Amino acid sequence: MLLDEDKPKEACGVFGIYAPGQDVARITYYGLYALQHRGQESAGIAVGDGEKITCRKGMGLVGEVFTEDTLRMLKGHIALGHVRYSTAAENTIENAQPHNFYYKQGMIALGHNGNLTNYAELRRKLADSGAVFQSTADSELMINLIVRAGTEDLASGILKTMEQLEGSYSLILITEKKMFGIRDPHGMRPLCLGRLGDGYILASESCALDTIGAEFIRDVKPGEVVMIDEDGVTALQPHRDCKRALCVFEFVYLARPDSVIDGLSVQQARYALGKELAREYPLDGDMVIPVPDSGTSSAFAYAMERGLPFREGLMKNRYVGRTFIRPVQVTRDLGVRLKLNPIREMIFGKRVIMVDDSIVRGTTSGKLVQMIREAGAKEVHLLVSSPPVTHSCYYGIDTSKNGELIAASHCIEEIREHIGADSLGYLSRSGLHAALAPFNPDILCDACFCGDYPIR
Ligand code: SF4
């Protein structure tokens, strides 16, 4: 078991560029690098040149899939990039995105971040009407719906299709000549718009705009479609009144700290979570250590608020990646040790307060506590900067099945006993809301902490 196997998994990252005269494939490659944390199983880039779309994709990380030669082959002025972690559909090359199709007016490619909750129902209807599929991915189904919508133009087809879709989706769609950015009416997954010279960028997170030197313009609004072509950006917003429900886990764990989502800095949100944690659990200890990396901001804020030393007590090996060969049963504890190693000299004889962002299955927390004890800590207290995860996510984040979520079947004292910590504290739901108050918590989804699902 590796550390990040006990964390929620992001579904995907999307990146799009409309920029005549620029090397759009290469810029997309860099944009995808910035979004790599959102999906590590496959990567793809589709490029439109005004007449056709050329697509390359493969299994693996962005740096493994693309070479200088591949990028040179992708010529045009519009590009769509995608990195994928499979949640609903299988992890196969057929499900790797972008999905690229011919239809009666030309070519179309689509990349999706999210999960349709009425996928099975929509697919059955399409199959009954004679549609055939190459994959089990939502995105292929959406392309079918859009091109079969029977509308005069693609934009109207997209708006009509959105009336049928339920669930979460932030999409980028390109034709040979146009680019579209589409965000579901709940605004569950992020999508932002930026400018690069005379061109435009769409990206799952603003960190991708920073990486390529683009200027942030704004977030795509929930339920909005932006169309980008030679006339610039046209915003189309279908009239559908929905409860806003941006995924709170973006702020807790998923997004990069240097991103700003719907106006709220992820880093500042994590600081606020750490401060709230300090108000709820004002522990005495000799040092505060984070579980790197996503626990770092909250641990730092906790330490500041409590006036305690902040130390790197666990050293992370950043080179244990996707292609890592899993340890066999006899050495299964090795997985966590290969990824994180306690710094004995720092920890020995100390009362350690360890801060993590979340506990999903609880499989690694116990191993971390044990490792810190074995390194000589006198006490180990674990604080978690989010509430207990008690419910599965159906909107594109793999938080494990309900039966695997330790907090779904155990109270906090049982979990503490299970992981062997001297004390265990989770941020309360009201603390989570207080921390994100600048943002208006009413527009967030926090269903995995309470079961109050915003979409059926
Ligand atoms: Fe995010 Fe949890 Fe809502 Fe899923 S259920 S969208 S992980 S907050």
Coordinates of C-alpha atoms and ligand atoms in Angstrom, one line a residue:
M1 CA 0.0 0.0 0.0
L2 CA 1.4 3.3 -1.1
L3 CA 0.5 6.5 0.7
D4 CA -1.5 8.0 -2.1
E5 CA -3.5 4.8 -2.6
D6 CA -5.3 5.7 0.6
K7 CA -6.3 9.1 -0.7
P8 CA -9.2 10.2 -3.0
K9 CA -8.2 10.0 -6.6
E10 CA -8.9 12.8 -9.1
A11 CA -10.8 11.9 -12.2
C12 CA -9.1 14.0 -14.9
G13 CA -7.5 17.2 -15.9
V14 CA -8.4 19.1 -19.1
F15 CA -6.5 21.8 -21.0
G16 CA -7.4 23.6 -24.2
I17 CA -5.8 26.3 -26.3
Y18 CA -7.0 28.4 -29.3
A19 CA -4.0 30.4 -30.5
P20 CA -3.3 30.8 -34.3
G21 CA 0.4 31.1 -34.9
Q22 CA 1.5 29.4 -31.7
D23 CA 2.9 25.9 -31.1
V24 CA -0.4 24.8 -29.5
A25 CA 0.7 21.1 -29.0
R26 CA 3.8 22.0 -27.1
I27 CA 1.9 24.6 -24.9
T28 CA -0.7 21.9 -24.2
Y29 CA 2.0 19.5 -23.2
Y30 CA 3.3 22.0 -20.6
G31 CA -0.3 22.7 -19.5
L32 CA -0.8 19.0 -19.0
Y33 CA 2.4 18.7 -17.0
A34 CA 0.9 21.3 -14.6
L35 CA -2.3 19.2 -14.3
Q36 CA -0.5 15.8 -14.0
H37 CA -1.7 15.5 -10.3
R38 CA -5.3 15.2 -11.6
G39 CA -4.6 12.0 -13.5
Q40 CA -1.6 9.7 -14.1
E41 CA -3.0 6.8 -16.0
S42 CA -3.2 8.2 -19.5
A43 CA -2.5 11.4 -21.4
G44 CA -3.6 12.7 -24.8
I45 CA -3.5 15.7 -27.1
A46 CA -5.8 16.4 -30.1
V47 CA -4.9 19.3 -32.4
G48 CA -7.2 21.0 -35.0
D49 CA -5.7 22.8 -38.0
G50 CA -8.8 24.2 -39.6
E51 CA -9.4 21.1 -41.8
K52 CA -8.8 18.0 -39.6
I53 CA -8.0 16.9 -36.0
T54 CA -5.0 14.8 -35.3
C55 CA -4.8 13.0 -32.0
R56 CA -2.1 11.2 -30.0
K57 CA -2.7 9.5 -26.7
G58 CA -1.2 6.7 -24.6
M59 CA -1.1 5.1 -21.2
G60 CA 1.2 6.7 -18.7
L61 CA 2.4 10.1 -17.6
V62 CA 2.5 13.1 -19.9
G63 CA 6.3 12.8 -20.1
E64 CA 6.1 9.1 -21.0
V65 CA 3.4 9.5 -23.7
F66 CA 4.8 12.4 -25.6
T67 CA 8.2 12.8 -27.3
E68 CA 9.7 15.7 -29.3
D69 CA 8.7 13.8 -32.5
T70 CA 5.1 13.3 -31.4
L71 CA 4.7 17.0 -30.6
R72 CA 6.2 18.0 -33.9
M73 CA 3.5 15.9 -35.7
L74 CA 0.7 17.7 -33.9
K75 CA 0.3 20.9 -36.0
G76 CA -2.6 23.3 -35.9
H77 CA -4.0 26.3 -34.0
I78 CA -6.4 24.6 -31.6
A79 CA -5.5 21.9 -29.1
L80 CA -7.2 19.9 -26.4
G81 CA -5.2 17.9 -23.8
H82 CA -6.3 15.4 -21.2
V83 CA -4.8 13.5 -18.3
R84 CA -6.9 10.7 -16.8
Y85 CA -7.4 8.7 -13.7
S86 CA -10.1 6.2 -14.2
T87 CA -13.0 6.2 -11.8
A88 CA -16.1 4.8 -13.5
A89 CA -14.7 3.4 -16.7
E90 CA -11.8 0.9 -17.0
N91 CA -8.2 1.9 -17.2
T92 CA -7.6 1.0 -20.9
I93 CA -6.3 2.8 -24.0
E94 CA -9.9 2.8 -25.4
N95 CA -11.0 5.0 -22.5
A96 CA -7.9 7.3 -22.8
Q97 CA -8.9 10.8 -23.9
P98 CA -9.4 13.0 -25.9
H99 CA -12.0 11.0 -27.8
N100 CA -11.9 11.9 -31.5
F101 CA -14.7 11.3 -34.0
Y102 CA -15.9 12.1 -37.5
Y103 CA -19.4 13.3 -37.8
K104 CA -21.4 14.7 -40.7
Q105 CA -20.0 18.2 -40.4
G106 CA -16.3 17.2 -39.9
M107 CA -14.3 16.1 -36.9
I108 CA -14.8 16.6 -33.2
A109 CA -12.7 15.8 -30.1
L110 CA -13.7 15.9 -26.4
G111 CA -12.0 15.7 -23.0
H112 CA -14.0 15.3 -19.8
N113 CA -13.4 15.8 -16.1
G114 CA -16.2 14.4 -14.0
N115 CA -18.7 11.6 -13.9
L116 CA -22.3 11.4 -15.3
T117 CA -24.6 9.9 -12.8
N118 CA -27.2 9.0 -15.4
Y119 CA -24.6 7.4 -17.8
A120 CA -26.2 3.9 -17.8
E121 CA -29.7 5.3 -18.6
L122 CA -28.4 7.6 -21.4
R123 CA -26.2 4.8 -22.9
R124 CA -29.1 2.4 -22.9
K125 CA -31.3 4.9 -24.8
L126 CA -28.5 5.6 -27.3
A127 CA -27.8 1.9 -27.8
D128 CA -31.6 1.3 -28.4
S129 CA -31.5 3.9 -31.1
G130 CA -28.6 2.1 -32.9
A131 CA -25.5 3.9 -31.5
V132 CA -22.3 1.9 -31.2
F133 CA -19.5 2.6 -28.8
Q134 CA -15.7 2.0 -28.7
S135 CA -15.3 2.6 -25.0
T136 CA -17.2 2.8 -21.7
A137 CA -16.3 6.4 -21.1
D138 CA -18.8 9.2 -20.5
S139 CA -17.1 11.4 -23.1
E140 CA -17.9 9.1 -26.0
L141 CA -21.6 9.1 -24.9
M142 CA -21.6 12.9 -24.7
I143 CA -20.2 13.2 -28.3
N144 CA -23.0 10.9 -29.5
L145 CA -25.6 13.0 -27.8
I146 CA -24.2 16.3 -29.1
V147 CA -24.0 15.2 -32.7
R148 CA -27.4 13.4 -32.7
A149 CA -29.1 16.4 -31.1
G150 CA -30.5 17.4 -34.5
T151 CA -29.6 21.1 -34.2
E152 CA -28.3 23.4 -36.9
D153 CA -25.0 24.1 -35.1
L154 CA -22.8 22.4 -32.6
A155 CA -23.3 25.1 -29.9
S156 CA -27.0 24.4 -29.9
G157 CA -26.3 20.7 -29.8
I158 CA -24.2 21.2 -26.7
L159 CA -26.8 23.3 -25.0
K160 CA -29.5 20.7 -25.8
T161 CA -27.3 17.8 -24.6
M162 CA -26.7 19.6 -21.3
E163 CA -30.4 19.3 -20.6
Q164 CA -30.1 15.6 -20.5
L165 CA -26.8 15.2 -18.6
E166 CA -26.8 14.6 -14.8
G167 CA -23.7 14.6 -12.7
S168 CA -20.4 16.4 -12.9
Y169 CA -18.7 17.5 -16.0
S170 CA -16.1 20.1 -17.0
L171 CA -15.5 19.5 -20.7
I172 CA -13.4 20.9 -23.5
L173 CA -14.5 20.1 -27.0
I174 CA -12.7 21.1 -30.2
T175 CA -13.6 20.9 -33.9
E176 CA -11.2 21.7 -36.7
K177 CA -12.0 25.4 -36.2
K178 CA -13.5 26.1 -32.8
M179 CA -13.0 25.3 -29.1
F180 CA -15.8 25.0 -26.5
G181 CA -15.5 25.0 -22.7
I182 CA -18.5 23.5 -20.8
R183 CA -19.1 23.4 -17.1
D184 CA -22.0 21.5 -15.5
P185 CA -24.8 23.6 -13.9
H186 CA -23.7 22.7 -10.4
G187 CA -20.1 23.9 -11.1
M188 CA -18.9 20.7 -9.4
R189 CA -15.5 20.5 -11.2
P190 CA -13.4 23.6 -11.9
L191 CA -12.7 25.1 -15.3
C192 CA -11.1 28.5 -15.9
L193 CA -10.4 30.7 -18.9
G194 CA -7.2 32.6 -19.6
R195 CA -5.5 34.6 -22.3
L196 CA -2.1 33.9 -23.9
G197 CA -1.1 36.7 -26.3
D198 CA -4.0 36.8 -28.8
G199 CA -5.0 33.3 -27.9
Y200 CA -7.3 31.8 -25.3
I201 CA -6.8 29.0 -22.8
L202 CA -9.2 26.7 -20.9
A203 CA -7.9 24.6 -18.0
S204 CA -9.0 22.6 -15.1
E205 CA -6.9 24.7 -12.7
S206 CA -5.4 28.1 -12.8
C207 CA -1.9 26.7 -12.0
A208 CA -1.8 25.5 -15.7
L209 CA -2.3 29.1 -16.8
D210 CA 0.6 30.3 -14.6
T211 CA 2.8 27.5 -15.9
I212 CA 2.5 28.6 -19.5
G213 CA 2.6 32.3 -18.7
A214 CA -1.1 32.9 -19.5
E215 CA -3.2 35.5 -17.8
F216 CA -6.2 34.4 -15.8
I217 CA -9.5 35.9 -17.1
R218 CA -12.2 34.2 -15.1
D219 CA -13.7 30.9 -14.1
V220 CA -16.2 29.4 -16.5
K221 CA -19.5 29.8 -14.7
P222 CA -21.6 26.8 -13.6
G223 CA -23.9 25.8 -16.5
E224 CA -22.0 28.0 -19.0
V225 CA -20.7 27.2 -22.4
V226 CA -17.9 29.3 -23.8
M227 CA -17.2 29.2 -27.5
I228 CA -13.8 30.3 -28.8
D229 CA -13.1 31.0 -32.5
E230 CA -11.8 33.7 -34.8
D231 CA -14.4 36.1 -33.3
G232 CA -13.0 35.7 -29.8
V233 CA -15.0 34.3 -26.8
T234 CA -18.8 34.0 -26.9
A235 CA -20.5 33.0 -23.6
L236 CA -23.7 30.9 -23.8
Q237 CA -25.5 30.2 -20.6
P238 CA -28.5 27.8 -20.7
H239 CA -31.2 28.8 -18.2
R240 CA -31.1 26.0 -15.7
D241 CA -31.4 26.9 -12.1
C242 CA -29.3 24.4 -10.1
K243 CA -27.9 24.2 -6.7
R244 CA -24.2 25.1 -6.8
A245 CA -22.0 22.3 -5.6
L246 CA -18.3 22.8 -6.2
C247 CA -16.4 19.8 -4.8
V248 CA -14.9 20.7 -1.4
F249 CA -12.2 18.0 -1.8
E250 CA -10.6 20.3 -4.4
F251 CA -9.6 22.5 -1.5
V252 CA -8.9 19.7 1.0
Y253 CA -6.7 17.5 -1.2
L254 CA -7.2 17.4 -4.9
A255 CA -6.2 20.7 -6.4
R256 CA -2.7 22.2 -6.5
P257 CA -2.1 24.8 -3.7
D258 CA -1.1 27.4 -6.3
S259 CA -4.5 27.2 -8.0
V260 CA -7.4 29.6 -7.4
I261 CA -10.8 28.0 -7.9
D262 CA -13.9 30.2 -8.2
G263 CA -12.1 33.0 -6.5
L264 CA -10.7 31.1 -3.6
S265 CA -7.0 30.3 -3.3
V266 CA -6.4 26.6 -2.5
Q267 CA -3.4 27.4 -0.4
Q268 CA -5.3 30.0 1.6
A269 CA -8.2 27.5 2.1
R270 CA -5.7 24.9 3.4
Y271 CA -4.3 27.5 5.8
A272 CA -7.8 28.3 7.0
L273 CA -8.5 24.6 7.6
G274 CA -5.3 24.3 9.7
K275 CA -6.3 27.4 11.8
E276 CA -9.7 26.0 12.4
L277 CA -8.1 22.7 13.4
A278 CA -6.0 24.6 16.0
R279 CA -9.2 26.2 17.4
E280 CA -10.9 22.9 17.7
Y281 CA -7.9 20.9 19.0
P282 CA -5.5 23.2 20.9
L283 CA -3.0 20.4 21.7
D284 CA 0.3 20.8 23.5
G285 CA 3.2 19.1 21.7
D286 CA 6.9 19.6 20.9
M287 CA 6.4 19.9 17.2
V288 CA 3.9 19.8 14.4
I289 CA 4.7 17.6 11.4
P290 CA 2.8 17.3 8.1
V291 CA 2.0 14.3 6.1
P292 CA 3.5 15.6 2.9
D293 CA 2.4 17.1 0.6
S294 CA -1.2 17.9 0.9
G295 CA -1.1 18.1 4.7
T296 CA 1.7 20.6 4.7
S297 CA -0.3 23.9 4.4
S298 CA -2.8 23.0 7.2
A299 CA 0.0 21.7 9.4
F300 CA 2.0 24.9 9.0
A301 CA -1.1 27.0 9.8
Y302 CA -1.9 24.8 12.8
A303 CA 1.7 25.3 14.1
M304 CA 1.6 29.1 13.6
E305 CA -1.8 29.4 15.3
R306 CA -0.6 27.3 18.3
G307 CA 2.9 28.8 18.4
L308 CA 4.5 25.4 18.1
P309 CA 7.6 24.5 16.0
F310 CA 6.8 23.2 12.5
R311 CA 9.1 20.5 11.4
E312 CA 9.6 18.1 8.4
G313 CA 9.4 14.9 10.4
L314 CA 8.6 12.7 7.4
M315 CA 10.8 12.8 4.3
K316 CA 9.0 12.1 1.1
N317 CA 10.6 10.2 -1.8
R318 CA 9.2 12.0 -4.8
Y319 CA 10.4 9.4 -7.3
V320 CA 8.0 6.6 -6.3
G321 CA 5.6 6.9 -9.2
R322 CA 2.9 5.1 -11.2
T323 CA 5.3 2.5 -12.7
F324 CA 6.6 1.5 -9.2
I325 CA 6.4 -2.3 -8.8
R326 CA 4.2 -3.0 -5.7
P327 CA 5.9 -4.8 -2.8
V328 CA 4.8 -8.4 -2.3
Q329 CA 2.7 -9.5 0.7
V330 CA 5.7 -10.3 2.9
T331 CA 7.1 -6.8 2.5
R332 CA 3.7 -4.9 2.2
D333 CA 4.6 -2.4 4.9
L334 CA 7.6 -1.4 2.7
G335 CA 5.2 0.6 0.4
V336 CA 4.6 3.4 2.9
R337 CA 8.3 3.3 3.9
L338 CA 9.5 3.7 0.4
K339 CA 7.3 6.8 0.0
L340 CA 7.8 8.4 3.5
N341 CA 10.6 7.9 5.9
P342 CA 10.6 9.5 9.4
I343 CA 13.6 11.6 10.4
R344 CA 14.5 9.9 13.7
E345 CA 16.8 12.7 14.9
M346 CA 14.0 15.2 14.7
I347 CA 11.3 13.0 16.3
F348 CA 13.1 11.1 19.0
G349 CA 11.7 11.7 22.5
K350 CA 9.2 14.3 21.2
R351 CA 5.5 14.7 21.5
V352 CA 4.5 14.8 17.9
I353 CA 1.4 16.3 16.4
M354 CA 1.0 15.0 12.9
V355 CA -1.4 16.7 10.5
D356 CA -3.0 15.0 7.5
D357 CA -5.6 16.3 5.0
S358 CA -8.0 13.3 5.1
I359 CA -8.3 9.7 6.0
V360 CA -10.2 7.5 3.5
R361 CA -9.6 3.9 4.3
G362 CA -7.3 4.4 7.2
T363 CA -4.8 1.8 5.9
T364 CA -1.8 4.1 5.9
S365 CA -2.5 6.3 8.9
G366 CA -1.8 3.4 11.2
K367 CA 1.5 2.6 9.5
L368 CA 2.6 6.3 9.7
V369 CA 1.8 6.4 13.4
Q370 CA 3.7 3.2 14.0
M371 CA 6.7 4.5 12.0
I372 CA 6.8 7.7 14.0
R373 CA 6.6 5.7 17.3
E374 CA 9.4 3.4 16.1
A375 CA 11.5 6.5 15.4
G376 CA 11.3 7.3 19.1
A377 CA 8.4 9.7 19.4
K378 CA 7.1 9.9 23.0
E379 CA 3.5 10.7 21.9
V380 CA 1.8 10.7 18.5
H381 CA -1.3 12.8 18.0
L382 CA -3.0 12.7 14.6
L383 CA -5.1 15.7 13.4
V384 CA -7.1 15.6 10.2
S385 CA -7.9 18.9 8.4
S386 CA -11.3 17.6 7.1
P387 CA -14.2 15.7 8.6
P388 CA -14.5 11.9 8.6
V389 CA -15.2 10.6 5.1
T390 CA -18.4 8.6 5.6
H391 CA -19.9 8.4 2.1
S392 CA -18.6 7.5 -1.4
C393 CA -18.4 10.1 -4.2
Y394 CA -20.5 9.5 -7.3
Y395 CA -19.2 12.6 -9.1
G396 CA -15.9 11.6 -10.5
I397 CA -13.6 11.3 -7.4
D398 CA -12.6 7.8 -6.3
T399 CA -13.0 7.9 -2.5
S400 CA -13.4 4.1 -2.4
K401 CA -16.7 2.3 -1.8
N402 CA -18.7 2.9 1.4
G403 CA -17.7 -0.4 2.9
E404 CA -14.0 0.5 2.6
L405 CA -14.3 3.9 4.2
I406 CA -13.1 3.5 7.8
A407 CA -15.3 6.3 9.1
A408 CA -18.4 4.8 7.6
S409 CA -18.4 1.9 10.1
H410 CA -16.2 3.1 13.0
C411 CA -16.5 5.9 15.5
I412 CA -13.5 8.2 16.0
E413 CA -12.4 6.4 19.2
E414 CA -12.4 3.1 17.3
I415 CA -10.4 4.7 14.5
R416 CA -7.9 6.1 17.0
E417 CA -7.5 2.7 18.5
H418 CA -7.1 1.1 15.0
I419 CA -4.3 3.5 14.0
G420 CA -2.7 3.4 17.4
A421 CA -2.5 7.2 17.9
D422 CA -2.5 8.8 21.4
S423 CA -5.3 11.1 20.2
L424 CA -7.1 11.6 16.9
G425 CA -9.1 14.7 15.9
Y426 CA -11.0 15.4 12.7
L427 CA -12.0 19.0 11.8
S428 CA -15.8 19.3 12.3
R429 CA -18.1 20.0 9.4
S430 CA -18.9 23.4 10.9
G431 CA -15.2 24.0 11.2
L432 CA -14.8 23.1 7.5
H433 CA -17.6 25.6 6.7
A434 CA -16.1 28.3 8.9
A435 CA -12.7 27.9 7.2
L436 CA -14.2 28.2 3.8
A437 CA -16.6 31.0 4.9
P438 CA -15.1 33.6 2.5
F439 CA -16.3 31.3 -0.2
N440 CA -19.9 30.7 1.0
P441 CA -20.0 27.0 2.0
D442 CA -23.6 26.8 0.7
I443 CA -22.3 26.5 -2.8
L444 CA -20.0 23.6 -2.0
C445 CA -20.6 19.8 -2.2
D446 CA -19.4 18.1 0.9
A447 CA -21.5 14.9 0.5
C448 CA -18.7 12.6 1.3
F449 CA -18.6 14.0 4.8
C450 CA -22.4 14.0 5.4
G451 CA -24.3 12.0 2.6
D452 CA -26.2 15.1 1.5
Y453 CA -25.8 14.5 -2.2
P454 CA -26.6 17.5 -4.4
I455 CA -27.4 15.3 -7.5
R456 CA -29.4 12.2 -7.5
Ligands
SF4_1 FE1 -16.3 16.1 -3.8 FE2 -17.1 14.5 -1.9 FE3 -18.9 15.9 -3.3 FE4 -17.5 13.9 -4.4 S1 -19.0 13.8 -2.8 S2 -17.9 15.9 -5.3 S3 -15.5 14.1 -3.4 S4 -17.3 16.7 -2.0

